[in-house]
PDB file of N, CA and C in Angstrom:
ATOM      1  N   MET A  97    -215.114  95.402 -13.735  1.00  0.00           N
ATOM      2  CA  MET A  97    -216.482  96.105 -12.985  1.00  0.00           C
ATOM      3  C   MET A  97    -217.889  95.364 -13.659  1.00  0.00           C
ATOM      4  N   ASN A  98    -217.899  94.777 -14.799  1.00  0.00           N
ATOM      5  CA  ASN A  98    -218.860  94.037 -15.051  1.00  0.00           C
ATOM      6  C   ASN A  98    -219.063  92.836 -14.548  1.00  0.00           C
ATOM      7  N   THR A  99    -218.181  92.324 -14.300  1.00  0.00           N
ATOM      8  CA  THR A  99    -218.051  91.045 -13.583  1.00  0.00           C
ATOM      9  C   THR A  99    -218.471  91.129 -12.131  1.00  0.00           C
ATOM     10  N   ILE A 100    -218.101  92.588 -11.405  1.00  0.00           N
ATOM     11  CA  ILE A 100    -218.568  92.150  -9.948  1.00  0.00           C
ATOM     12  C   ILE A 100    -220.219  92.805 -10.030  1.00  0.00           C
ATOM     13  N   ARG A 101    -220.791  93.763 -10.972  1.00  0.00           N
ATOM     14  CA  ARG A 101    -221.641  93.921 -11.175  1.00  0.00           C
ATOM     15  C   ARG A 101    -222.660  92.612 -11.425  1.00  0.00           C
ATOM     16  N   ARG A 102    -222.364  91.850 -12.197  1.00  0.00           N
ATOM     17  CA  ARG A 102    -223.245  90.574 -12.259  1.00  0.00           C
ATOM     18  C   ARG A 102    -223.081  89.696 -11.252  1.00  0.00           C
ATOM     19  N   GLY A 103    -222.255  89.639 -10.460  1.00  0.00           N
ATOM     20  CA  GLY A 103    -222.148  88.903  -9.273  1.00  0.00           C
ATOM     21  C   GLY A 103    -223.067  89.312  -8.233  1.00  0.00           C
ATOM     22  N   LEU A 104    -223.555  90.399  -8.616  1.00  0.00           N
ATOM     23  CA  LEU A 104    -224.525  91.121  -7.552  1.00  0.00           C
ATOM     24  C   LEU A 104    -225.633  90.125  -6.989  1.00  0.00           C
ATOM     25  N   LYS A 105    -225.843  89.638  -7.938  1.00  0.00           N
ATOM     26  CA  LYS A 105    -226.902  88.476  -7.676  1.00  0.00           C
ATOM     27  C   LYS A 105    -226.739  87.481  -6.702  1.00  0.00           C
ATOM     28  N   ASP A 106    -225.371  87.146  -6.459  1.00  0.00           N
ATOM     29  CA  ASP A 106    -225.083  86.524  -5.469  1.00  0.00           C
ATOM     30  C   ASP A 106    -224.843  86.512  -4.167  1.00  0.00           C
ATOM     31  N   ILE A 107    -225.073  87.960  -3.893  1.00  0.00           N
ATOM     32  CA  ILE A 107    -224.848  88.634  -2.642  1.00  0.00           C
ATOM     33  C   ILE A 107    -226.152  88.488  -2.007  1.00  0.00           C
ATOM     34  N   LEU A 108    -225.934  88.645  -0.606  1.00  0.00           N
ATOM     35  CA  LEU A 108    -227.345  88.613   0.177  1.00  0.00           C
ATOM     36  C   LEU A 108    -227.950  90.068  -0.341  1.00  0.00           C
ATOM     37  N   GLU A 109    -229.209  89.729  -0.434  1.00  0.00           N
ATOM     38  CA  GLU A 109    -230.428  90.965  -1.092  1.00  0.00           C
ATOM     39  C   GLU A 109    -229.845  92.244  -0.068  1.00  0.00           C
ATOM     40  N   ALA A 110    -229.769  92.020   1.091  1.00  0.00           N
ATOM     41  CA  ALA A 110    -229.520  93.470   2.108  1.00  0.00           C
ATOM     42  C   ALA A 110    -228.177  93.968   1.915  1.00  0.00           C
ATOM     43  N   GLU A 111    -227.410  93.494   0.975  1.00  0.00           N
ATOM     44  CA  GLU A 111    -226.026  93.934   1.064  1.00  0.00           C
ATOM     45  C   GLU A 111    -225.747  94.469  -0.290  1.00  0.00           C
ATOM     46  N   ARG A 112    -226.861  94.325  -1.299  1.00  0.00           N
ATOM     47  CA  ARG A 112    -226.828  94.476  -2.800  1.00  0.00           C
ATOM     48  C   ARG A 112    -226.569  96.317  -3.049  1.00  0.00           C
ATOM     49  N   PRO A 113    -227.268  96.794  -2.184  1.00  0.00           N
ATOM     50  CA  PRO A 113    -227.525  98.338  -2.380  1.00  0.00           C
ATOM     51  C   PRO A 113    -225.868  98.917  -2.129  1.00  0.00           C
ATOM     52  N   ALA A 114    -225.556  98.655  -0.943  1.00  0.00           N
ATOM     53  CA  ALA A 114    -224.043  99.042  -0.769  1.00  0.00           C
ATOM     54  C   ALA A 114    -222.999  98.571  -1.665  1.00  0.00           C
ATOM     55  N   ILE A 115    -223.275  97.360  -2.041  1.00  0.00           N
ATOM     56  CA  ILE A 115    -221.825  96.883  -2.639  1.00  0.00           C
ATOM     57  C   ILE A 115    -222.343  97.567  -4.026  1.00  0.00           C
ATOM     58  N   GLY A 116    -223.543  97.764  -4.708  1.00  0.00           N
ATOM     59  CA  GLY A 116    -223.700  98.398  -5.996  1.00  0.00           C
ATOM     60  C   GLY A 116    -223.330  99.751  -6.062  1.00  0.00           C
ATOM     61  N   ASP A 117    -223.389 100.524  -4.789  1.00  0.00           N
ATOM     62  CA  ASP A 117    -223.070 101.862  -4.769  1.00  0.00           C
ATOM     63  C   ASP A 117    -221.782 102.032  -4.921  1.00  0.00           C
ATOM     64  N   LEU A 118    -220.883 101.154  -4.167  1.00  0.00           N
ATOM     65  CA  LEU A 118    -219.099 101.040  -4.100  1.00  0.00           C
ATOM     66  C   LEU A 118    -219.057 100.746  -5.510  1.00  0.00           C
ATOM     67  N   ALA A 119    -219.551  99.692  -5.854  1.00  0.00           N
ATOM     68  CA  ALA A 119    -219.192  99.141  -7.665  1.00  0.00           C
ATOM     69  C   ALA A 119    -219.189 100.629  -8.386  1.00  0.00           C
ATOM     70  N   ASN A 120    -220.399 101.178  -8.485  1.00  0.00           N
ATOM     71  CA  ASN A 120    -220.680 102.523  -9.231  1.00  0.00           C
ATOM     72  C   ASN A 120    -219.623 103.585  -9.137  1.00  0.00           C
ATOM     73  N   LYS A 121    -219.481 103.748  -7.930  1.00  0.00           N
ATOM     74  CA  LYS A 121    -218.428 104.569  -7.527  1.00  0.00           C
ATOM     75  C   LYS A 121    -217.019 104.555  -8.066  1.00  0.00           C
ATOM     76  N   THR A 122    -216.763 103.319  -7.974  1.00  0.00           N
ATOM     77  CA  THR A 122    -215.358 102.991  -8.238  1.00  0.00           C
ATOM     78  C   THR A 122    -215.130 102.897  -9.630  1.00  0.00           C
ATOM     79  N   ALA A 123    -216.440 102.347 -10.306  1.00  0.00           N
ATOM     80  CA  ALA A 123    -216.323 102.428 -11.858  1.00  0.00           C
ATOM     81  C   ALA A 123    -216.403 104.131 -12.277  1.00  0.00           C
ATOM     82  N   GLU A 124    -217.046 104.874 -11.724  1.00  0.00           N
ATOM     83  CA  GLU A 124    -216.764 106.448 -11.994  1.00  0.00           C
ATOM     84  C   GLU A 124    -215.366 107.056 -11.791  1.00  0.00           C
ATOM     85  N   GLU A 125    -214.617 106.354 -10.841  1.00  0.00           N
ATOM     86  CA  GLU A 125    -213.384 107.061 -10.348  1.00  0.00           C
ATOM     87  C   GLU A 125    -212.545 106.347 -11.479  1.00  0.00           C
ATOM     88  N   ILE A 126    -212.741 105.179 -11.732  1.00  0.00           N
ATOM     89  CA  ILE A 126    -211.665 104.523 -12.822  1.00  0.00           C
ATOM     90  C   ILE A 126    -211.701 105.150 -14.229  1.00  0.00           C
ATOM     91  N   GLU A 127    -212.899 105.461 -14.440  1.00  0.00           N
ATOM     92  CA  GLU A 127    -213.306 106.464 -15.893  1.00  0.00           C
ATOM     93  C   GLU A 127    -212.935 107.793 -15.915  1.00  0.00           C
ATOM     94  N   GLN A 128    -212.952 108.510 -14.575  1.00  0.00           N
ATOM     95  CA  GLN A 128    -212.371 109.696 -14.305  1.00  0.00           C
ATOM     96  C   GLN A 128    -210.757 109.599 -14.420  1.00  0.00           C
ATOM     97  N   VAL A 129    -210.093 108.816 -14.205  1.00  0.00           N
ATOM     98  CA  VAL A 129    -208.483 108.631 -14.086  1.00  0.00           C
ATOM     99  C   VAL A 129    -208.354 108.402 -15.784  1.00  0.00           C
ATOM    100  N   PHE A 130    -209.020 107.494 -16.212  1.00  0.00           N
ATOM    101  CA  PHE A 130    -208.526 106.852 -17.478  1.00  0.00           C
ATOM    102  C   PHE A 130    -208.974 108.460 -18.539  1.00  0.00           C
ATOM    103  N   ASP A 131    -209.980 108.793 -18.503  1.00  0.00           N
ATOM    104  CA  ASP A 131    -210.402 110.285 -18.904  1.00  0.00           C
ATOM    105  C   ASP A 131    -209.578 111.095 -19.113  1.00  0.00           C
ATOM    106  N   LYS A 132    -208.850 111.446 -17.560  1.00  0.00           N
ATOM    107  CA  LYS A 132    -208.024 112.471 -17.304  1.00  0.00           C
ATOM    108  C   LYS A 132    -206.468 112.116 -18.056  1.00  0.00           C
ATOM    109  N   LYS A 133    -206.064 110.655 -17.979  1.00  0.00           N
ATOM    110  CA  LYS A 133    -204.823 110.198 -18.709  1.00  0.00           C
ATOM    111  C   LYS A 133    -205.099 110.727 -20.327  1.00  0.00           C
ATOM    112  N   TYR A 134    -206.479 110.266 -20.882  1.00  0.00           N
ATOM    113  CA  TYR A 134    -206.400 110.283 -22.244  1.00  0.00           C
ATOM    114  C   TYR A 134    -206.275 111.661 -22.601  1.00  0.00           C
ATOM    115  N   GLN A 135    -206.711 112.570 -21.972  1.00  0.00           N
ATOM    116  CA  GLN A 135    -206.902 113.958 -22.238  1.00  0.00           C
ATOM    117  C   GLN A 135    -205.468 114.570 -22.257  1.00  0.00           C
ATOM    118  N   THR A 136    -204.477 114.084 -21.104  1.00  0.00           N
ATOM    119  CA  THR A 136    -203.299 114.421 -21.179  1.00  0.00           C
ATOM    120  C   THR A 136    -202.512 114.051 -22.312  1.00  0.00           C
ATOM    121  N   LEU A 137    -202.435 112.922 -22.799  1.00  0.00           N
ATOM    122  CA  LEU A 137    -201.783 112.200 -23.756  1.00  0.00           C
ATOM    123  C   LEU A 137    -202.255 113.038 -25.150  1.00  0.00           C
ATOM    124  N   TYR A 138    -203.598 113.156 -25.325  1.00  0.00           N
ATOM    125  CA  TYR A 138    -204.103 113.743 -26.451  1.00  0.00           C
ATOM    126  C   TYR A 138    -203.485 115.320 -26.675  1.00  0.00           C
ATOM    127  N   GLN A 139    -203.544 116.096 -25.899  1.00  0.00           N
ATOM    128  CA  GLN A 139    -202.997 117.398 -25.568  1.00  0.00           C
ATOM    129  C   GLN A 139    -201.287 117.193 -25.691  1.00  0.00           C
ATOM    130  N   GLN A 140    -200.716 116.298 -25.378  1.00  0.00           N
ATOM    131  CA  GLN A 140    -199.372 116.500 -25.677  1.00  0.00           C
ATOM    132  C   GLN A 140    -198.844 115.914 -27.255  1.00  0.00           C
ATOM    133  N   GLU A 141    -199.655 114.839 -27.609  1.00  0.00           N
ATOM    134  CA  GLU A 141    -199.492 114.879 -28.878  1.00  0.00           C
ATOM    135  C   GLU A 141    -200.015 115.921 -29.987  1.00  0.00           C
ATOM    136  N   VAL A 142    -200.886 116.618 -29.488  1.00  0.00           N
ATOM    137  CA  VAL A 142    -201.346 117.707 -30.181  1.00  0.00           C
ATOM    138  C   VAL A 142    -200.014 118.785 -30.454  1.00  0.00           C
ATOM    139  N   GLU A 143    -199.630 118.979 -29.206  1.00  0.00           N
ATOM    140  CA  GLU A 143    -198.269 119.841 -28.750  1.00  0.00           C
ATOM    141  C   GLU A 143    -197.141 119.575 -29.693  1.00  0.00           C
ATOM    142  N   LYS A 144    -196.841 118.283 -29.479  1.00  0.00           N
ATOM    143  CA  LYS A 144    -195.837 117.390 -30.341  1.00  0.00           C
ATOM    144  C   LYS A 144    -196.010 117.780 -31.642  1.00  0.00           C
ATOM    145  N   LYS A 145    -197.255 117.553 -32.460  1.00  0.00           N
ATOM    146  CA  LYS A 145    -197.539 117.831 -33.860  1.00  0.00           C
ATOM    147  C   LYS A 145    -197.298 119.374 -34.545  1.00  0.00           C
ATOM    148  N   LEU A 146    -197.806 120.325 -33.292  1.00  0.00           N
ATOM    149  CA  LEU A 146    -197.862 121.579 -33.711  1.00  0.00           C
ATOM    150  C   LEU A 146    -196.321 122.190 -33.613  1.00  0.00           C
ATOM    151  N   ALA A 147    -195.236 121.717 -32.872  1.00  0.00           N
ATOM    152  CA  ALA A 147    -194.038 121.899 -32.567  1.00  0.00           C
ATOM    153  C   ALA A 147    -193.208 121.384 -34.237  1.00  0.00           C
ATOM    154  N   GLU A 148    -193.579 120.356 -34.646  1.00  0.00           N
ATOM    155  CA  GLU A 148    -193.085 119.363 -35.800  1.00  0.00           C
ATOM    156  C   GLU A 148    -193.326 120.581 -36.961  1.00  0.00           C
ATOM    157  N   GLU A 149    -194.616 121.234 -36.786  1.00  0.00           N
ATOM    158  CA  GLU A 149    -194.750 121.958 -38.141  1.00  0.00           C
ATOM    159  C   GLU A 149    -194.147 123.121 -38.084  1.00  0.00           C
ATOM    160  N   LYS A 150    -193.442 123.755 -37.001  1.00  0.00           N
ATOM    161  CA  LYS A 150    -192.624 125.040 -37.126  1.00  0.00           C
ATOM    162  C   LYS A 150    -191.468 124.822 -37.492  1.00  0.00           C
TER     163      LYS A 150
END
């Protein structure tokens, strides 16, 4: 995503806002997917450790 954002300087000035918005929204969506997956994996690990303690 950083590469895309850095490349905005090479895009026509009139197109920058739309492409910048798209890049930002895409980055947010990717971050949300990773966060959700992390939370799922973390919760599974916690549950596994609790089960092992019993």
